[in-house]
Coordinates of C-alpha atoms and ligand atoms in Angstrom, one line a residue:
M1 CA 96.4 83.1 -81.0
L2 CA 97.9 82.6 -78.0
S3 CA 95.5 81.0 -75.1
E4 CA 94.3 83.4 -72.3
R5 CA 95.7 81.0 -70.2
I6 CA 100.1 81.1 -71.4
L7 CA 99.4 84.9 -71.4
Q8 CA 99.4 85.1 -67.4
I9 CA 102.2 84.0 -67.1
Q10 CA 105.0 86.3 -66.4
P11 CA 108.9 85.2 -68.6
S12 CA 111.4 84.4 -66.2
A13 CA 112.8 87.9 -64.2
T14 CA 116.1 86.8 -63.9
L15 CA 116.8 86.2 -67.6
E16 CA 118.0 89.6 -68.5
I17 CA 120.8 90.0 -65.6
T18 CA 121.7 85.9 -66.7
A19 CA 121.9 86.9 -69.9
R20 CA 123.9 90.2 -69.5
A21 CA 126.3 87.9 -67.3
Q22 CA 126.8 85.6 -70.3
A23 CA 127.5 88.4 -73.0
M24 CA 130.1 90.3 -70.4
R25 CA 131.8 86.9 -70.0
A26 CA 131.8 86.6 -74.0
A27 CA 133.2 89.5 -74.4
G28 CA 136.3 88.7 -72.1
L29 CA 135.4 89.9 -68.6
D30 CA 135.9 87.8 -65.7
V31 CA 132.9 87.6 -63.9
C32 CA 132.2 86.3 -60.5
S33 CA 128.6 84.5 -60.8
F34 CA 127.1 83.6 -57.8
A35 CA 123.1 83.2 -59.7
A36 CA 124.1 79.5 -60.3
G37 CA 120.6 77.2 -59.3
E38 CA 122.2 74.1 -59.3
P39 CA 125.8 72.2 -58.1
D40 CA 128.8 73.0 -59.6
F41 CA 129.7 69.3 -59.1
D42 CA 129.7 66.5 -61.6
T43 CA 127.4 64.0 -61.0
P44 CA 129.6 60.6 -59.1
A45 CA 131.1 57.9 -61.4
F46 CA 129.6 55.4 -59.8
I47 CA 126.1 56.8 -61.2
R48 CA 127.6 58.0 -64.7
E49 CA 129.1 54.1 -64.8
A50 CA 125.2 52.7 -63.4
V51 CA 123.7 54.7 -66.6
K52 CA 126.2 53.0 -69.6
T53 CA 125.4 49.8 -68.3
A54 CA 121.6 50.5 -68.3
L55 CA 122.0 51.6 -72.3
D56 CA 124.7 48.4 -73.5
Q57 CA 121.8 46.5 -71.3
G58 CA 119.4 47.8 -73.8
K59 CA 117.4 50.3 -71.3
T60 CA 116.4 52.3 -73.9
R61 CA 112.4 52.2 -74.6
Y62 CA 109.0 53.0 -73.8
G63 CA 108.2 52.7 -69.5
P64 CA 105.3 52.7 -66.8
A65 CA 104.3 56.5 -67.3
A66 CA 104.7 56.1 -64.0
G67 CA 108.2 55.1 -63.8
E68 CA 109.7 51.4 -63.8
P69 CA 108.5 49.5 -61.3
V70 CA 112.6 49.0 -59.8
L71 CA 112.1 52.2 -59.5
R72 CA 109.8 53.8 -57.8
K73 CA 110.3 50.5 -55.5
A74 CA 113.2 52.1 -54.4
I75 CA 112.1 55.4 -53.4
A76 CA 110.0 54.0 -51.6
Q77 CA 112.4 51.8 -49.5
K78 CA 114.2 55.4 -49.4
L79 CA 110.8 57.6 -48.0
H80 CA 110.6 55.1 -45.9
Q81 CA 114.5 54.9 -44.4
D82 CA 114.9 58.9 -44.6
N83 CA 111.9 60.2 -43.7
G84 CA 109.9 57.8 -41.8
L85 CA 107.2 57.3 -44.6
T86 CA 105.2 54.3 -45.7
Y87 CA 104.3 54.3 -49.1
E88 CA 103.3 51.4 -51.4
P89 CA 105.6 52.1 -54.9
E90 CA 102.4 52.8 -56.7
Q91 CA 102.0 55.8 -54.4
V92 CA 104.9 56.6 -56.3
F93 CA 105.5 58.2 -59.6
V94 CA 109.1 59.1 -61.4
T95 CA 108.4 62.2 -62.8
N96 CA 111.2 65.0 -65.3
G97 CA 112.6 66.3 -62.5
C98 CA 110.7 68.2 -59.1
K99 CA 108.9 70.0 -61.6
Q100 CA 107.2 68.0 -63.2
A101 CA 105.8 66.6 -60.3
L102 CA 105.1 69.8 -58.4
Y103 CA 103.7 70.9 -62.4
N104 CA 101.0 67.4 -62.0
L105 CA 99.9 67.7 -58.8
V106 CA 99.1 71.6 -59.0
Q107 CA 97.3 70.4 -62.1
V108 CA 95.2 67.5 -61.1
M109 CA 94.5 68.5 -57.1
I110 CA 93.4 72.4 -58.6
Q111 CA 89.7 73.9 -59.5
P112 CA 89.1 76.9 -61.5
G113 CA 89.6 79.8 -58.8
D114 CA 91.3 77.6 -56.1
E115 CA 93.2 79.7 -53.6
V116 CA 96.5 78.0 -53.3
L117 CA 99.0 79.4 -50.4
I118 CA 102.7 80.0 -51.5
P119 CA 105.2 81.7 -48.8
A120 CA 106.6 84.5 -50.6
P121 CA 110.0 84.9 -51.5
Y122 CA 108.9 81.9 -53.6
W123 CA 110.5 79.2 -56.1
V124 CA 109.6 81.5 -59.0
S125 CA 107.3 78.9 -60.6
Y126 CA 104.9 78.2 -57.9
P127 CA 102.9 81.0 -58.8
E128 CA 102.7 79.4 -62.7
M129 CA 102.5 76.6 -61.8
V130 CA 99.4 77.5 -59.8
R131 CA 97.9 79.8 -62.5
L132 CA 98.4 77.5 -65.4
A133 CA 96.1 75.5 -63.6
G134 CA 93.6 78.2 -63.3
G135 CA 94.1 78.7 -59.9
V136 CA 94.5 82.2 -57.9
P137 CA 98.4 82.5 -56.1
V138 CA 97.6 84.0 -52.6
L139 CA 100.9 85.6 -51.2
V140 CA 101.6 84.6 -47.5
T141 CA 104.5 87.3 -47.3
T142 CA 107.9 86.3 -45.0
S143 CA 110.3 88.5 -43.7
R144 CA 114.0 88.5 -41.6
E145 CA 111.9 89.6 -38.5
T146 CA 110.6 86.2 -38.3
D147 CA 113.1 84.6 -40.2
Y148 CA 112.1 83.5 -43.6
K149 CA 109.4 81.9 -42.0
I150 CA 105.7 81.8 -42.0
T151 CA 103.5 81.3 -38.9
P152 CA 100.5 79.5 -38.0
T153 CA 98.4 82.9 -37.1
Q154 CA 99.4 84.2 -41.1
L155 CA 98.7 80.6 -42.2
A156 CA 95.1 81.1 -40.8
Q157 CA 94.6 84.4 -42.1
A158 CA 95.2 83.7 -45.5
V159 CA 92.5 81.2 -45.3
T160 CA 89.3 82.0 -47.3
P161 CA 86.8 79.6 -48.2
R162 CA 88.0 79.2 -51.4
T163 CA 91.2 77.6 -50.4
R164 CA 92.7 74.4 -50.9
L165 CA 96.3 74.6 -50.6
L166 CA 99.4 75.0 -49.3
M167 CA 103.2 74.9 -51.2
L168 CA 105.3 74.7 -48.7
N169 CA 109.2 74.0 -49.6
S170 CA 111.7 73.9 -46.7
P171 CA 114.5 73.4 -46.9
N172 CA 114.1 76.7 -48.6
N173 CA 114.9 78.4 -52.3
P174 CA 115.8 81.5 -52.2
T175 CA 116.4 81.9 -48.3
G176 CA 118.3 78.9 -47.4
V177 CA 116.0 78.3 -44.4
V178 CA 115.2 75.2 -42.9
Y179 CA 111.3 74.4 -40.6
C180 CA 112.2 72.4 -37.1
R181 CA 110.0 69.7 -36.4
E182 CA 107.7 72.1 -33.9
E183 CA 107.4 74.5 -36.2
L184 CA 105.8 72.1 -39.2
L185 CA 104.1 70.8 -36.4
A186 CA 102.1 73.6 -35.7
L187 CA 101.6 74.2 -39.3
A188 CA 100.4 71.1 -40.1
Q189 CA 97.4 71.8 -37.0
E190 CA 96.1 74.9 -39.2
I191 CA 95.9 73.0 -42.6
L192 CA 93.7 70.4 -40.4
R193 CA 92.1 72.6 -39.1
H194 CA 91.1 74.3 -42.7
D195 CA 90.7 70.7 -44.8
L196 CA 93.9 71.8 -46.6
W197 CA 96.1 70.0 -48.7
V198 CA 100.5 70.4 -49.0
I199 CA 102.5 69.9 -51.5
A200 CA 105.8 69.6 -49.8
D201 CA 108.4 70.3 -52.0
E202 CA 111.6 68.9 -49.5
I203 CA 114.1 68.5 -53.0
Y204 CA 117.0 70.4 -50.7
E205 CA 115.9 68.2 -48.1
K206 CA 119.8 66.4 -48.0
L207 CA 121.7 69.4 -48.1
V208 CA 121.0 71.3 -44.2
Y209 CA 123.9 71.8 -42.1
D210 CA 125.2 72.9 -38.6
G211 CA 123.8 70.0 -37.7
M212 CA 120.0 70.8 -38.6
E213 CA 117.9 67.9 -39.8
H214 CA 115.1 68.2 -42.4
I215 CA 111.6 66.8 -41.0
S216 CA 108.8 65.9 -43.8
I217 CA 105.7 67.3 -42.6
A218 CA 103.8 64.5 -44.3
A219 CA 105.5 62.6 -40.9
L220 CA 104.3 63.9 -38.5
G221 CA 100.7 62.2 -37.8
R222 CA 99.3 60.1 -39.7
E223 CA 96.2 63.2 -40.5
I224 CA 98.2 64.9 -42.2
Y225 CA 100.2 62.2 -43.5
D226 CA 96.6 62.1 -45.7
R227 CA 96.8 65.7 -46.8
T228 CA 100.7 65.7 -48.2
L229 CA 102.0 65.5 -51.7
V230 CA 105.7 65.2 -51.5
C231 CA 108.1 65.9 -54.0
N232 CA 112.1 65.9 -54.2
G233 CA 114.6 64.7 -56.8
F234 CA 117.8 64.3 -57.5
A235 CA 119.4 67.2 -58.3
K236 CA 120.7 68.8 -56.0
A237 CA 121.9 65.6 -53.7
Y238 CA 123.1 64.0 -56.1
A239 CA 124.7 66.7 -58.7
M240 CA 122.2 65.4 -61.5
T241 CA 120.8 68.4 -63.0
G242 CA 120.9 67.5 -66.3
W243 CA 118.7 64.6 -65.8
R244 CA 115.6 65.5 -65.3
V245 CA 114.3 62.7 -62.7
G246 CA 112.3 63.8 -60.0
Y247 CA 109.2 62.2 -57.6
G248 CA 106.1 62.8 -56.1
A249 CA 104.6 60.3 -53.7
G250 CA 101.5 61.0 -51.6
P251 CA 97.4 59.1 -51.8
Q252 CA 96.7 57.1 -54.3
A253 CA 94.1 58.4 -56.7
I254 CA 96.0 61.9 -56.2
I255 CA 99.1 60.4 -57.9
T256 CA 96.8 57.6 -60.1
A257 CA 95.6 60.8 -61.2
A258 CA 99.0 63.1 -61.4
A259 CA 100.3 59.8 -63.4
N260 CA 97.3 59.9 -65.7
L261 CA 98.5 63.0 -66.7
Q262 CA 102.3 62.5 -67.5
G263 CA 100.5 59.3 -69.8
H264 CA 98.9 62.6 -71.6
S265 CA 101.5 64.8 -72.2
T266 CA 105.3 63.7 -71.8
S267 CA 104.9 59.6 -70.9
N268 CA 107.7 57.9 -68.7
V269 CA 111.0 59.8 -67.8
C270 CA 114.3 58.4 -70.2
T271 CA 114.7 54.9 -69.0
F272 CA 118.2 54.7 -68.9
A273 CA 118.7 58.3 -66.8
Q274 CA 115.7 56.3 -64.4
H275 CA 118.8 53.6 -63.9
G276 CA 121.2 55.7 -62.9
A277 CA 119.1 57.8 -60.0
L278 CA 117.7 54.3 -58.6
A279 CA 122.0 53.9 -58.6
A280 CA 121.8 56.6 -56.5
L281 CA 119.5 55.5 -54.0
Q282 CA 121.4 51.9 -54.1
G283 CA 124.7 53.0 -53.9
P284 CA 127.8 54.6 -51.7
Q285 CA 125.8 58.2 -50.4
E286 CA 129.6 59.3 -49.4
E287 CA 130.0 61.7 -52.3
L288 CA 126.3 63.3 -51.1
H289 CA 127.7 64.0 -47.6
R290 CA 131.6 65.1 -49.4
M291 CA 129.3 67.8 -51.9
R292 CA 127.3 68.8 -48.4
Q293 CA 130.6 69.5 -46.4
V294 CA 131.9 71.7 -49.2
F295 CA 128.8 73.4 -49.3
S296 CA 128.8 73.8 -45.5
E297 CA 132.7 75.6 -45.7
R298 CA 131.0 78.0 -48.2
R299 CA 128.3 78.8 -47.4
R300 CA 130.2 79.5 -43.6
V301 CA 133.2 81.6 -45.5
M302 CA 130.2 83.7 -47.7
V303 CA 128.2 84.2 -44.9
D304 CA 131.1 86.1 -42.8
W305 CA 131.8 88.2 -46.0
L306 CA 128.5 89.1 -45.6
Q307 CA 128.4 89.5 -42.1
T308 CA 130.8 92.7 -42.8
M309 CA 129.2 95.2 -45.3
P310 CA 127.1 97.7 -43.7
G311 CA 123.7 98.4 -44.8
L312 CA 123.0 94.3 -45.8
G313 CA 121.2 91.9 -43.7
L314 CA 120.7 88.3 -43.6
V315 CA 119.4 84.8 -41.2
P316 CA 122.5 82.4 -42.1
P317 CA 120.9 79.5 -44.1
A318 CA 120.9 76.2 -42.6
G319 CA 120.4 74.6 -45.9
A320 CA 120.1 74.9 -49.9
F321 CA 123.1 76.8 -51.6
Y322 CA 121.8 80.1 -51.1
I323 CA 122.2 83.2 -49.3
W324 CA 118.9 85.4 -49.2
V325 CA 120.2 89.1 -48.1
D326 CA 119.0 91.9 -47.5
M327 CA 119.5 95.3 -49.3
R328 CA 116.1 97.6 -48.4
A329 CA 118.9 99.9 -46.0
T330 CA 120.7 100.7 -49.7
G331 CA 117.4 102.5 -50.9
L332 CA 117.9 100.4 -54.2
T333 CA 115.2 97.7 -55.8
S334 CA 117.0 94.3 -56.4
T335 CA 117.4 94.7 -59.8
Q336 CA 118.9 98.5 -59.7
F337 CA 121.5 96.7 -57.4
C338 CA 122.0 94.1 -59.5
Q339 CA 122.6 95.6 -62.4
Q340 CA 125.0 97.6 -60.9
V341 CA 126.9 95.3 -59.3
L342 CA 127.0 93.2 -62.5
E343 CA 128.3 96.3 -64.6
Q344 CA 130.7 98.2 -62.5
Y345 CA 132.2 95.3 -60.5
Q346 CA 131.0 92.3 -62.8
V347 CA 129.4 90.1 -60.0
A348 CA 126.1 88.2 -61.0
L349 CA 123.6 88.1 -57.8
V350 CA 120.0 87.1 -58.5
P351 CA 117.3 90.2 -57.9
G352 CA 114.8 89.1 -55.7
R353 CA 111.9 90.7 -57.5
A354 CA 111.8 87.1 -59.5
F355 CA 110.6 85.1 -56.2
G356 CA 108.0 88.1 -55.5
D357 CA 110.8 90.5 -53.2
D358 CA 112.4 93.6 -54.5
Q359 CA 114.4 94.3 -51.3
H360 CA 116.7 91.2 -51.5
V361 CA 119.0 89.3 -53.8
R362 CA 120.1 85.9 -53.9
L363 CA 123.4 84.8 -53.8
S364 CA 124.1 81.4 -55.0
Y365 CA 127.2 79.4 -53.2
A366 CA 127.1 76.8 -55.5
T367 CA 130.4 77.8 -56.6
D368 CA 134.6 77.4 -55.4
L369 CA 136.3 78.7 -53.0
A370 CA 138.2 81.2 -54.6
T371 CA 135.3 83.2 -57.0
I372 CA 133.7 83.2 -53.0
E373 CA 136.6 85.4 -51.8
K374 CA 136.8 87.1 -54.7
G375 CA 133.5 87.8 -55.6
M376 CA 133.2 89.1 -51.8
A377 CA 135.7 91.6 -52.3
R378 CA 134.4 92.8 -54.6
L379 CA 130.9 93.1 -53.1
A380 CA 132.0 94.7 -50.4
A381 CA 133.9 97.6 -52.6
Y382 CA 130.2 98.2 -54.1
V383 CA 128.3 98.4 -50.2
G384 CA 131.3 100.3 -49.3
N385 CA 130.8 102.5 -51.8
L386 CA 127.1 102.5 -50.8
A387 CA 127.8 102.7 -47.1
P388 CA 126.9 106.8 -47.0
L389 CA 123.3 106.0 -48.5
S390 CA 122.9 103.6 -46.0
V391 CA 120.8 103.6 -43.4
G392 CA 120.2 100.3 -41.5
E393 CA 122.7 97.6 -39.9
G394 CA 124.6 95.0 -41.6
K395 CA 124.3 92.5 -38.7
R396 CA 122.0 90.3 -37.3
Ligands
LIG1 C1 112.4 74.6 -54.4 C2 112.6 73.9 -55.9 N1 112.0 72.8 -56.5 C3 111.8 72.7 -57.9 C4 113.3 72.5 -58.1 C5 113.0 71.6 -59.4 O1 113.9 70.7 -59.7 P1 113.7 69.6 -60.3 O2 115.1 69.8 -61.2 O3 114.4 68.3 -59.9 O4 113.1 69.3 -61.3 C6 113.8 74.0 -57.4 C7 115.2 73.5 -59.1 O5 115.8 74.9 -58.8 C8 113.8 74.5 -56.7 O6 115.1 74.9 -56.6

């Protein structure tokens, strides 16, 4: 009854822990959760107001599958201003979150059997998107020793005659790392040398800290621009996760194909939500800066705590709102670690297994400082009790 295609994909490895944390909460336990994958802020008021106005103005009907023309134009302007990328509005398509842009692009770019390079750890959906398109995910494993970044040599070594595409995510979920210009240039050279394409997932672009700058790989030269599909969205920067508005931009033939696919599957993104997204781009950006500052402070507090814990290691993250913690010195799997800390200390973390690495756990600081202080004290107590097992160092 079920198709082979769908049988190949895995259910989310994070569901079990999240469900257990919710059950514990429902039972009245005080759970500190560092599992969130979304900002804990409300969507800024001026964006919500813009949607109310759009509703009153009757922006409630079907629209073009590729998006409201006014929004495609505004996104093209944004990509020019913020990222130094020049696209015609027709080279932009509006999607149900960044996720649908990624999904559609993989669908239209991959032939059965094509290999897609995915740096690991990876965002959970990449390998499944590739499998659903009939492609073969090829993991390129990063480690703490290389700051969780792939190197050009690794990239070159992973290439075969079937390799077509690289999925590149910077700032990164789950590691929080941000590739700098030189690193991207070196990767771009390899991509061009091997005649590959890149899907650049830039959904966390606005969440970078310590003066770090987000660079789009597509901005590094005409040749790499021609080989890159940029994906982004409103979810993380503007606290709009539930709105489901994202976009993709790139070479016209590919964008047209991806928009066609959308025309036969989901059609246009909710029309009035698109008007909210338009307001987000055109309105004041102060809220965005304020949210970033709050995230930055929480990140500092969490990193400080983690660096005192024996047996845990980390690369201080420069972007997104996650910390990727190396717990291999504990001798536990990521699932065991997460289960124990949840059952014994009521702290919810996400096991690295979900991201293709069973020796790390992901902590999100998209939660308030009081929860961070309380949860970190509990985690320190848990790790302190494990300490005799630990063989690794805590600091880096
Ligand atoms: C790396 C990455 N890409 C894409 C997405 C999906 O974003 P959206 O909610 O806009 O579909 C997420 C969401 O968690 C993400 O972490």
